[in-house]
Tab-separated table of C-alpha atoms and ligand atoms in Angstrom:
chain	number	residue	atom	x	y	z
A	1	MET	CA	42.084	-28.530	-15.672
A	2	ALA	CA	39.589	-28.193	-18.496
A	3	ALA	CA	36.732	-30.702	-18.536
A	4	THR	CA	36.235	-33.047	-21.515
A	5	GLN	CA	33.003	-33.207	-23.472
A	6	GLU	CA	31.889	-36.363	-21.648
A	7	GLU	CA	32.633	-34.796	-18.289
A	8	ILE	CA	30.585	-31.723	-19.187
A	9	VAL	CA	27.568	-33.768	-20.316
A	10	ALA	CA	27.791	-35.879	-17.153
A	11	GLY	CA	28.087	-32.719	-15.032
A	12	LEU	CA	25.100	-31.080	-16.738
A	13	ALA	CA	23.108	-34.285	-16.215
A	14	GLU	CA	23.776	-34.136	-12.479
A	15	ILE	CA	22.834	-30.444	-12.356
A	16	VAL	CA	19.577	-30.968	-14.294
A	17	ASN	CA	18.785	-33.932	-12.062
A	18	GLU	CA	19.318	-31.817	-8.955
A	19	ILE	CA	17.243	-28.860	-10.210
A	20	ALA	CA	14.454	-30.457	-12.262
A	21	GLY	CA	14.483	-34.045	-10.942
A	22	ILE	CA	15.025	-35.562	-14.412
A	23	PRO	CA	16.863	-38.962	-14.382
A	24	VAL	CA	20.562	-38.517	-15.216
A	25	GLU	CA	20.399	-40.984	-18.128
A	26	ASP	CA	17.715	-38.884	-19.881
A	27	VAL	CA	20.030	-35.888	-20.182
A	28	GLN	CA	21.540	-36.392	-23.678
A	29	THR	CA	23.165	-33.875	-26.022
A	30	ASP	CA	20.189	-33.803	-28.407
A	31	LYS	CA	17.681	-33.008	-25.645
A	32	SER	CA	16.097	-29.556	-25.400
A	33	PHE	CA	16.099	-28.132	-21.878
A	34	THR	CA	12.582	-26.684	-22.092
A	35	ASP	CA	10.841	-29.184	-24.382
A	36	ASP	CA	12.376	-32.474	-23.194
A	37	LEU	CA	13.789	-31.907	-19.730
A	38	ASP	CA	11.154	-29.821	-17.921
A	39	VAL	CA	13.644	-26.987	-17.347
A	40	ASP	CA	11.697	-23.725	-17.683
A	41	SER	CA	13.300	-20.305	-18.176
A	42	LEU	CA	13.807	-19.758	-14.429
A	43	SER	CA	15.169	-23.272	-13.778
A	44	MET	CA	17.498	-22.597	-16.722
A	45	VAL	CA	18.969	-19.661	-14.801
A	46	GLU	CA	19.657	-22.047	-11.921
A	47	VAL	CA	21.220	-24.620	-14.276
A	48	VAL	CA	23.434	-21.936	-15.802
A	49	VAL	CA	24.702	-20.651	-12.472
A	50	ALA	CA	25.413	-24.180	-11.233
A	51	ALA	CA	27.303	-24.871	-14.480
A	52	GLU	CA	29.274	-21.619	-14.112
A	53	GLU	CA	30.488	-22.725	-10.701
A	54	ARG	CA	31.228	-26.284	-11.683
A	55	PHE	CA	33.071	-25.589	-14.939
A	56	ASP	CA	34.563	-22.184	-14.143
A	57	VAL	CA	32.903	-20.326	-17.038
A	58	LYS	CA	30.883	-17.106	-17.278
A	59	ILE	CA	27.610	-17.423	-19.170
A	60	PRO	CA	26.013	-13.963	-19.550
A	61	ASP	CA	22.182	-13.655	-19.629
A	62	ASP	CA	22.309	-12.698	-23.306
A	63	ASP	CA	23.995	-15.992	-24.232
A	64	VAL	CA	21.663	-18.140	-22.135
A	65	LYS	CA	18.810	-17.905	-24.619
A	66	ASN	CA	20.980	-19.471	-27.350
A	67	LEU	CA	21.548	-22.589	-25.257
A	68	LYS	CA	18.527	-24.604	-26.354
A	69	THR	CA	19.890	-28.130	-26.027
A	70	VAL	CA	22.302	-29.948	-23.738
A	71	GLY	CA	24.629	-30.098	-26.763
A	72	ASP	CA	24.527	-26.284	-27.152
A	73	ALA	CA	25.459	-25.846	-23.495
A	74	THR	CA	28.221	-28.455	-23.696
A	75	GLU	CA	29.789	-26.776	-26.717
A	76	TYR	CA	29.551	-23.352	-25.097
A	77	ILE	CA	31.280	-24.562	-21.953
A	78	LEU	CA	33.997	-26.436	-23.930
A	79	LYS	CA	34.788	-23.241	-25.818
A	80	HIS	CA	34.675	-20.803	-22.888
A	81	GLN	CA	36.045	-22.701	-19.898
A	82	SER	CA	39.281	-21.326	-18.467
B	1	MET	CA	34.966	22.783	25.063
B	2	SER	CA	31.730	22.063	26.923
B	3	LYS	CA	30.986	18.572	28.063
B	4	ILE	CA	27.941	17.075	26.304
B	5	LYS	CA	25.795	14.673	28.285
B	6	PRO	CA	25.563	11.337	26.459
B	7	SER	CA	22.164	9.843	25.611
B	8	LYS	CA	21.133	6.664	27.336
B	9	GLY	CA	19.216	3.954	25.524
B	10	ALA	CA	18.006	0.431	26.182
B	11	PRO	CA	20.552	-2.426	26.273
B	12	TYR	CA	18.858	-4.136	23.298
B	13	ALA	CA	15.810	-3.838	21.040
B	14	ARG	CA	13.065	-6.247	19.977
B	15	ILE	CA	9.934	-6.407	17.848
B	16	LEU	CA	7.036	-6.116	20.296
B	17	GLY	CA	4.052	-6.231	17.976
B	18	VAL	CA	3.093	-6.668	14.329
B	19	GLY	CA	0.044	-5.701	12.281
B	20	GLY	CA	-1.035	-5.879	8.657
B	21	TYR	CA	-3.639	-4.433	6.332
B	22	ARG	CA	-4.685	-6.081	3.076
B	23	PRO	CA	-7.021	-4.147	0.766
B	24	THR	CA	-10.568	-5.517	0.497
B	25	ARG	CA	-10.454	-6.215	-3.239
B	26	VAL	CA	-8.979	-9.627	-4.080
B	27	VAL	CA	-7.734	-9.871	-7.667
B	28	PRO	CA	-7.405	-13.356	-9.198
B	29	ASN	CA	-5.126	-14.170	-12.156
B	30	GLU	CA	-8.185	-14.145	-14.477
B	31	VAL	CA	-8.364	-10.352	-14.159
B	32	ILE	CA	-4.674	-10.032	-15.094
B	33	LEU	CA	-5.299	-12.205	-18.166
B	34	GLU	CA	-7.731	-9.631	-19.584
B	35	LYS	CA	-4.768	-7.423	-20.557
B	36	ILE	CA	-1.871	-9.824	-21.281
B	37	ASP	CA	-1.373	-12.989	-23.307
B	38	SER	CA	-0.603	-15.480	-20.527
B	39	SER	CA	-2.294	-18.186	-18.477
B	40	ASP	CA	-3.204	-18.916	-14.883
B	41	GLU	CA	-0.905	-21.938	-15.050
B	42	TRP	CA	2.073	-19.870	-16.300
B	43	ILE	CA	1.636	-17.228	-13.617
B	44	ARG	CA	1.326	-19.834	-10.856
B	45	SER	CA	4.282	-21.894	-12.026
B	46	ARG	CA	6.622	-18.911	-12.614
B	47	SER	CA	5.684	-16.848	-9.578
B	48	GLY	CA	3.456	-18.843	-7.231
B	49	ILE	CA	0.879	-16.039	-7.313
B	50	GLU	CA	-2.825	-16.998	-7.307
B	51	THR	CA	-4.388	-13.768	-6.073
B	52	ARG	CA	-3.259	-10.336	-4.911
B	53	HIS	CA	-5.038	-7.381	-3.280
B	54	TRP	CA	-5.529	-4.049	-5.037
B	55	ALA	CA	-6.373	-0.922	-3.072
B	56	SER	CA	-9.467	1.221	-3.702
B	57	PRO	CA	-9.173	5.034	-3.882
B	58	GLU	CA	-10.085	5.141	-0.161
B	59	GLU	CA	-7.364	2.657	0.785
B	60	THR	CA	-4.613	5.237	0.552
B	61	VAL	CA	-0.992	4.790	1.636
B	62	ALA	CA	-1.832	6.669	4.851
B	63	ALA	CA	-5.129	4.849	5.517
B	64	MET	CA	-3.603	1.392	5.079
B	65	SER	CA	-0.627	2.388	7.257
B	66	VAL	CA	-2.876	3.642	10.055
B	67	GLU	CA	-4.875	0.376	10.007
B	68	ALA	CA	-1.766	-1.830	10.112
B	69	SER	CA	-0.086	0.342	12.742
B	70	GLY	CA	-3.140	0.346	15.006
B	71	LYS	CA	-2.987	-3.449	15.098
B	72	ALA	CA	0.782	-3.461	15.702
B	73	ILE	CA	0.429	-0.971	18.575
B	74	ALA	CA	-2.364	-3.024	20.159
B	75	ASP	CA	-0.318	-6.205	19.686
B	76	ALA	CA	2.652	-4.558	21.426
B	77	GLY	CA	0.392	-3.508	24.301
B	78	ILE	CA	1.569	0.096	24.327
B	79	ASP	CA	-0.104	3.450	23.843
B	80	ALA	CA	0.429	5.478	20.632
B	81	GLN	CA	1.711	8.349	22.785
B	82	GLN	CA	4.732	6.253	23.814
B	83	ILE	CA	5.980	6.086	20.224
B	84	GLY	CA	9.042	8.260	19.712
B	85	ALA	CA	9.537	7.808	15.979
B	86	VAL	CA	7.636	6.657	12.901
B	87	VAL	CA	9.628	5.328	9.943
B	88	VAL	CA	7.719	4.670	6.720
B	89	SER	CA	9.236	2.764	3.824
B	90	THR	CA	7.380	3.207	0.537
B	91	VAL	CA	7.975	3.839	-3.159
B	92	SER	CA	4.322	4.428	-4.016
B	93	HIS	CA	3.309	7.546	-2.096
B	94	PHE	CA	2.961	10.124	-4.841
B	95	ALA	CA	3.922	13.321	-3.039
B	96	GLN	CA	7.568	13.817	-2.244
B	97	THR	CA	6.891	16.581	0.284
B	98	PRO	CA	5.906	16.349	3.052
B	99	ALA	CA	6.751	12.826	4.137
B	100	ILE	CA	3.612	10.698	4.594
B	101	ALA	CA	5.017	9.535	7.959
B	102	THR	CA	4.016	12.806	9.643
B	103	ALA	CA	0.327	12.455	8.747
B	104	ILE	CA	0.386	8.823	9.861
B	105	ALA	CA	2.034	9.759	13.182
B	106	ASP	CA	-0.641	12.413	13.699
B	107	GLN	CA	-3.592	10.185	12.784
B	108	LEU	CA	-2.329	7.501	15.157
B	109	GLY	CA	-2.341	10.024	18.002
B	110	THR	CA	1.371	10.005	18.756
B	111	ASP	CA	2.800	12.824	20.843
B	112	LYS	CA	4.711	14.690	18.124
B	113	ALA	CA	6.764	11.588	17.272
B	114	ALA	CA	9.697	12.113	14.906
B	115	ALA	CA	8.460	10.950	11.504
B	116	PHE	CA	10.100	10.412	8.135
B	117	ASP	CA	9.978	8.290	4.973
B	118	ILE	CA	12.754	6.141	3.554
B	119	SER	CA	13.217	4.795	0.032
B	120	ALA	CA	14.834	1.376	0.033
B	121	GLY	CA	12.497	-0.583	-2.235
B	122	CYS	CA	11.879	-4.175	-1.210
B	123	ALA	CA	14.637	-3.965	1.439
B	124	GLY	CA	12.780	-1.116	3.140
B	125	PHE	CA	11.523	-3.134	6.098
B	126	GLY	CA	15.038	-4.305	7.027
B	127	TYR	CA	16.419	-0.799	6.588
B	128	GLY	CA	13.683	0.628	8.807
B	129	LEU	CA	14.162	-2.073	11.424
B	130	THR	CA	17.884	-1.328	11.555
B	131	LEU	CA	17.225	2.392	12.061
B	132	ALA	CA	14.668	1.602	14.782
B	133	LYS	CA	17.070	-0.648	16.649
B	134	GLY	CA	19.737	2.068	16.498
B	135	MET	CA	17.383	4.739	17.860
B	136	ILE	CA	16.264	2.546	20.761
B	137	VAL	CA	19.740	1.423	21.794
B	138	GLU	CA	21.113	4.943	21.361
B	139	GLY	CA	18.239	6.458	23.341
B	140	SER	CA	16.503	8.869	20.968
B	141	ALA	CA	13.234	6.895	21.100
B	142	GLU	CA	11.821	4.297	23.466
B	143	TYR	CA	9.392	2.816	20.929
B	144	VAL	CA	9.652	3.074	17.141
B	145	LEU	CA	6.960	2.235	14.613
B	146	VAL	CA	8.321	0.787	11.354
B	147	ILE	CA	5.847	0.664	8.461
B	148	GLY	CA	6.222	-0.897	5.012
B	149	VAL	CA	3.387	0.240	2.744
B	150	GLU	CA	2.777	0.073	-1.008
B	151	ARG	CA	0.118	0.684	-3.626
B	152	LEU	CA	2.134	-0.974	-6.372
B	153	SER	CA	-1.014	-1.357	-8.494
B	154	ASP	CA	-0.580	2.387	-9.194
B	155	LEU	CA	2.894	1.667	-10.620
B	156	THR	CA	2.021	-1.452	-12.604
B	157	ASP	CA	1.771	-1.523	-16.397
B	158	LEU	CA	-1.057	-4.013	-16.837
B	159	GLU	CA	0.002	-4.564	-20.447
B	160	ASP	CA	3.545	-5.603	-19.530
B	161	ARG	CA	3.684	-9.406	-19.458
B	162	ALA	CA	6.768	-9.419	-17.255
B	163	THR	CA	5.262	-7.473	-14.346
B	164	ALA	CA	1.452	-7.226	-14.691
B	165	PHE	CA	0.827	-10.303	-12.512
B	166	LEU	CA	3.523	-9.639	-9.940
B	167	PHE	CA	2.565	-6.703	-7.758
B	168	GLY	CA	0.045	-6.128	-4.985
B	169	ASP	CA	-0.946	-3.532	-2.395
B	170	GLY	CA	-0.916	-3.541	1.397
B	171	ALA	CA	0.698	-2.328	4.604
B	172	GLY	CA	2.634	-4.069	7.356
B	173	ALA	CA	3.876	-2.495	10.581
B	174	VAL	CA	5.910	-3.441	13.634
B	175	VAL	CA	6.500	-1.748	16.961
B	176	VAL	CA	10.132	-1.993	18.051
B	177	GLY	CA	11.004	-1.312	21.680
B	178	PRO	CA	13.466	-1.960	24.505
B	179	SER	CA	14.622	-5.437	25.483
B	180	LYS	CA	16.787	-7.008	28.187
B	181	GLU	CA	17.993	-9.699	25.772
B	182	PRO	CA	19.280	-9.346	22.207
B	183	ALA	CA	16.259	-9.978	19.930
B	184	ILE	CA	17.356	-8.316	16.667
B	185	GLY	CA	20.673	-9.576	15.303
B	186	PRO	CA	23.310	-7.646	13.396
B	187	THR	CA	22.018	-6.462	10.005
B	188	VAL	CA	23.870	-7.586	6.907
B	189	TRP	CA	22.968	-4.931	4.369
B	190	GLY	CA	24.277	-3.067	1.364
B	191	SER	CA	23.681	-1.731	-2.106
B	192	GLU	CA	24.834	-2.568	-5.629
B	193	GLY	CA	24.256	0.614	-7.588
B	194	ASP	CA	26.028	-0.816	-10.622
B	195	LYS	CA	22.811	-2.831	-11.092
B	196	SER	CA	20.451	0.136	-10.638
B	197	GLU	CA	19.040	-0.355	-14.141
B	198	THR	CA	17.690	-3.864	-13.464
B	199	ILE	CA	14.608	-2.650	-11.537
B	200	LYS	CA	13.455	0.890	-12.182
B	201	GLN	CA	10.657	3.302	-12.997
B	202	THR	CA	9.964	3.347	-16.750
B	203	VAL	CA	10.160	7.143	-16.917
B	204	SER	CA	11.081	9.704	-14.246
B	205	TRP	CA	8.382	12.135	-13.037
B	206	ASP	CA	10.046	15.189	-14.594
B	207	ARG	CA	10.456	13.518	-17.989
B	208	PHE	CA	6.897	12.180	-17.753
B	209	ALA	CA	5.637	15.737	-17.300
B	210	ALA	CA	7.939	17.366	-19.855
B	211	GLU	CA	7.823	14.872	-22.699
B	212	GLY	CA	4.095	14.248	-22.871
B	213	HIS	CA	4.181	10.504	-22.243
B	214	THR	CA	0.840	8.773	-22.639
B	215	LYS	CA	1.642	5.890	-20.309
B	216	PHE	CA	1.885	6.558	-16.572
B	217	PRO	CA	5.268	5.580	-15.083
B	218	ALA	CA	5.498	1.962	-13.918
B	219	ILE	CA	8.023	-0.417	-12.418
B	220	THR	CA	9.965	-2.372	-15.001
B	221	GLN	CA	12.651	-5.002	-14.511
B	222	GLU	CA	15.108	-7.335	-16.200
B	223	GLY	CA	13.455	-10.416	-14.779
B	224	GLN	CA	16.168	-12.986	-15.422
B	225	ALA	CA	18.998	-10.770	-14.180
B	226	VAL	CA	17.063	-9.991	-11.007
B	227	PHE	CA	16.190	-13.655	-10.535
B	228	ARG	CA	19.834	-14.689	-10.891
B	229	TRP	CA	20.991	-12.049	-8.422
B	230	ALA	CA	18.225	-12.793	-5.897
B	231	VAL	CA	18.696	-16.530	-5.941
B	232	PHE	CA	22.457	-16.676	-5.681
B	233	GLU	CA	23.713	-13.474	-4.111
B	234	MET	CA	20.872	-13.202	-1.590
B	235	ALA	CA	21.310	-16.761	-0.353
B	236	LYS	CA	24.874	-15.733	0.566
B	237	VAL	CA	23.623	-12.620	2.383
B	238	ALA	CA	21.050	-14.717	4.274
B	239	GLN	CA	23.818	-17.086	5.379
B	240	GLN	CA	25.945	-14.120	6.496
B	241	ALA	CA	23.051	-12.872	8.649
B	242	LEU	CA	22.823	-16.283	10.351
B	243	ASP	CA	26.595	-16.253	10.920
B	244	ALA	CA	26.470	-12.688	12.265
B	245	ALA	CA	23.757	-13.701	14.760
B	246	GLY	CA	25.895	-16.637	15.847
B	247	ILE	CA	23.354	-19.302	14.891
B	248	THR	CA	23.008	-21.976	12.211
B	249	SER	CA	19.973	-22.921	10.142
B	250	ASP	CA	19.328	-25.721	12.670
B	251	ASP	CA	18.575	-23.071	15.306
B	252	LEU	CA	16.052	-21.330	13.051
B	253	ASP	CA	12.264	-21.706	13.412
B	254	VAL	CA	11.030	-19.438	10.633
B	255	PHE	CA	12.319	-18.015	7.328
B	256	ILE	CA	10.614	-14.844	6.071
B	257	PRO	CA	12.216	-13.689	2.822
B	258	HIS	CA	10.839	-10.773	0.813
B	259	GLN	CA	7.883	-12.168	-1.109
B	260	ALA	CA	9.183	-11.464	-4.625
B	261	ASN	CA	8.547	-14.769	-6.344
B	262	VAL	CA	7.907	-18.230	-4.909
B	263	ARG	CA	10.606	-19.611	-7.194
B	264	ILE	CA	13.182	-17.310	-5.584
B	265	ILE	CA	11.978	-18.428	-2.143
B	266	ASP	CA	12.154	-22.145	-3.050
B	267	SER	CA	15.604	-21.750	-4.542
B	268	MET	CA	16.921	-19.903	-1.475
B	269	VAL	CA	15.545	-22.608	0.812
B	270	LYS	CA	17.455	-25.178	-1.238
B	271	THR	CA	20.723	-23.227	-1.392
B	272	LEU	CA	20.611	-22.466	2.340
B	273	LYS	CA	19.822	-26.150	3.006
B	274	LEU	CA	17.159	-25.133	5.515
B	275	PRO	CA	16.076	-28.098	7.642
B	276	GLU	CA	12.516	-29.479	7.351
B	277	HIS	CA	11.435	-27.998	10.677
B	278	VAL	CA	11.884	-24.400	9.462
B	279	THR	CA	8.558	-22.729	8.570
B	280	VAL	CA	8.902	-20.809	5.298
B	281	ALA	CA	6.680	-17.799	4.491
B	282	ARG	CA	4.959	-18.160	1.114
B	283	ASP	CA	2.438	-15.368	1.579
B	284	ILE	CA	3.133	-14.305	-2.028
B	285	ARG	CA	0.533	-16.834	-3.219
B	286	THR	CA	-2.358	-14.693	-2.023
B	287	THR	CA	-0.666	-11.314	-1.546
B	288	GLY	CA	1.628	-10.899	-4.561
B	289	ASN	CA	4.807	-8.852	-4.293
B	290	THR	CA	4.090	-5.880	-2.009
B	291	SER	CA	7.699	-4.636	-1.817
B	292	ALA	CA	8.433	-3.032	1.583
B	293	ALA	CA	5.194	-4.395	3.068
B	294	SER	CA	5.832	-8.036	2.228
B	295	ILE	CA	7.916	-9.122	5.235
B	296	PRO	CA	5.724	-7.645	8.011
B	297	LEU	CA	2.580	-8.855	6.174
B	298	ALA	CA	3.994	-12.382	5.927
B	299	MET	CA	5.125	-12.239	9.566
B	300	GLU	CA	1.675	-11.207	10.729
B	301	ARG	CA	-0.009	-13.977	8.754
B	302	LEU	CA	2.318	-16.726	10.034
B	303	LEU	CA	1.627	-15.634	13.615
B	304	ALA	CA	-2.125	-15.303	13.001
B	305	THR	CA	-2.439	-18.790	11.502
B	306	GLY	CA	-0.287	-20.363	14.208
B	307	GLU	CA	2.366	-21.533	11.734
B	308	ALA	CA	4.818	-19.429	13.743
B	309	LYS	CA	4.637	-18.438	17.379
B	310	SER	CA	5.826	-15.675	19.639
B	311	GLY	CA	9.450	-16.198	20.673
B	312	ASP	CA	10.382	-18.095	17.496
B	313	THR	CA	13.709	-17.256	15.888
B	314	ALA	CA	13.218	-15.919	12.347
B	315	LEU	CA	15.567	-14.971	9.526
B	316	VAL	CA	14.240	-12.021	7.516
B	317	ILE	CA	15.776	-10.813	4.249
B	318	GLY	CA	14.628	-8.071	1.905
B	319	PHE	CA	16.088	-7.272	-1.525
B	320	GLY	CA	15.086	-5.236	-4.529
B	321	ALA	CA	15.362	-2.044	-6.540
B	322	GLY	CA	18.656	-0.253	-6.013
B	323	LEU	CA	19.742	-2.899	-5.936
B	324	VAL	CA	19.628	-3.001	-2.131
B	325	TYR	CA	19.383	-5.717	0.477
B	326	ALA	CA	19.113	-6.209	4.251
B	327	ALA	CA	19.020	-9.422	6.291
B	328	THR	CA	18.820	-10.037	10.025
B	329	VAL	CA	17.743	-12.617	12.589
B	330	VAL	CA	14.893	-11.581	14.901
B	331	THR	CA	12.840	-12.999	17.736
B	332	LEU	CA	9.174	-12.945	16.699
B	333	PRO	CA	6.763	-10.851	18.792
C	401	LIG	C1	9.142	-12.041	-14.028
C	401	LIG	C2	9.565	-13.475	-14.230
C	401	LIG	C3	8.567	-14.431	-13.572
C	401	LIG	C4	9.561	-13.738	-15.730
C	401	LIG	O1	10.027	-15.033	-16.007
C	401	LIG	P1	11.150	-15.259	-17.111
C	401	LIG	O2	11.382	-16.688	-17.202
C	401	LIG	O3	12.309	-14.393	-16.787
C	401	LIG	O4	10.426	-14.723	-18.405
C	401	LIG	P2	11.039	-14.402	-19.818
C	401	LIG	O5	10.704	-13.010	-20.133
C	401	LIG	O6	12.467	-14.835	-19.920
C	401	LIG	O7	10.170	-15.340	-20.729
C	401	LIG	C5	10.290	-16.748	-20.767
C	401	LIG	C6	9.217	-17.283	-21.665
C	401	LIG	O8	7.925	-17.069	-21.092
C	401	LIG	C7	7.137	-16.233	-21.940
C	401	LIG	N1	6.440	-15.287	-21.091
C	401	LIG	C8	6.907	-14.134	-20.542
C	401	LIG	N2	5.964	-13.556	-19.802
C	401	LIG	C9	4.897	-14.338	-19.863
C	401	LIG	C10	3.613	-14.274	-19.301
C	401	LIG	N3	3.220	-13.288	-18.482
C	401	LIG	N4	2.748	-15.267	-19.579
C	401	LIG	C11	3.092	-16.290	-20.383
C	401	LIG	N5	4.288	-16.402	-20.949
C	401	LIG	C12	5.186	-15.447	-20.686
C	401	LIG	C13	8.100	-15.561	-22.860
C	401	LIG	O9	7.499	-15.225	-24.069
C	401	LIG	C14	9.157	-16.619	-23.025
C	401	LIG	O10	8.712	-17.604	-23.936
C	401	LIG	P3	9.686	-18.194	-25.068
C	401	LIG	O11	10.831	-18.789	-24.331
C	401	LIG	O12	8.824	-19.164	-25.762
C	401	LIG	O13	10.086	-17.005	-25.875
C	401	LIG	C15	10.942	-13.724	-13.642
C	401	LIG	O14	11.940	-13.174	-14.435
C	401	LIG	C16	11.096	-13.220	-12.229
C	401	LIG	O15	10.293	-13.455	-11.363
C	401	LIG	N6	12.211	-12.528	-11.940
C	401	LIG	C17	12.437	-11.982	-10.643
C	401	LIG	C18	11.644	-10.724	-10.549
C	401	LIG	C19	11.409	-10.244	-9.171
C	401	LIG	O16	11.145	-10.991	-8.271
C	401	LIG	N7	11.449	-8.928	-9.041
C	401	LIG	C20	11.178	-8.253	-7.865
C	401	LIG	C21	12.380	-8.229	-7.011
C	401	LIG	S1	12.089	-7.204	-5.660
């Protein structure tokens, strides 16, 4: 079953918390992964792969660089989840 | 049909001794920063590397191998003449013929030991170890010397931000010999040639010669793709090697992954859920990525500093250009 927008944001918050140790409540749609959430380019790869597993989507390397904010990632997953 | 007498080997094989050689020149990140726009902080946080060793013209592939091997042979407590085969894994010996292994076997004073080179990138140590184990159990050699040796500084483009800080030089060697107990587990290994473009030489030797390139060939990589593969696929392979050896991470004392990037190591430790008591090799900090040499070099250092001890159970996994990988559980010498 496809996840809703709220479920995706909540899921991403848990993933970012696990990988970068950022409190779940700080992970909001307007937050930038690198500038606000301490997720550098390599941690981002880890976030992406965890999200792929959790939401059953494929996020190719070329698309990763367009996912600047939590909102970008949420939208991408909403559109591509199977 | 004539009856052929079968060969007779040892029941099992084990690593009996280890030795390493690190070039004299220590190169801090400041030297790397002379050629690329970066910072010490960036290099440390993205790779864990603080210093690496670069070889001088005298510290050749053969010279470093002989040094490391001499220590491994002494550590094993055998004589060079007892060695039946010498396997050298390297991608940075610049003559294809003859194999450098023959000169090394000769300089070590072996008695005409079989000697050959293999090309398996950063998985080279595991590939060599697997060959050695096979030879010993099958009976074609009693003792086998496995050497991982690289002068990656010769294949580094110091103006390439993605790789300039990564590579180092050095040699690591082990002596593998007969054992009454199993001390090298089943190898989980393989290749993924569909990803051969992710780590490669910028230009092949023939094109370099024919097309008048100004830049010497170097190793180049798609960093993020390699990182993704290493972190997620290699954690699975490491787990398979534990399963194949019939142990769990609770039974493990030491984890010695290929020293590619400290971030890959940290991520694997997390994914594998290694317990606190497992000692993890992070030799990359002061050695850089030395490809085939990295696992034996890290093994030697852990034993030398007392962080690991003889008889410990260690998981080793190598992975790199090919892409290729090899993982196995071993008892430390
Ligand atoms: C090499 C590696 C550390 C590079 O990290 P990366 O995050 O992939 O680097 P990227 O090229 O995506 O760049 C990310 C950012 O850092 C910057 N950057 C790249 N190289 C840099 C450097 N040397 N110094 C400072 N900044 C650098 C980029 O400009 C980019 O900045 P931007 O987001 O503002 O544009 C990493 O990909 C890696 O280690 N991969 C595995 C490689 C490996 O281990 N190979 C051997 C296997 S045997």
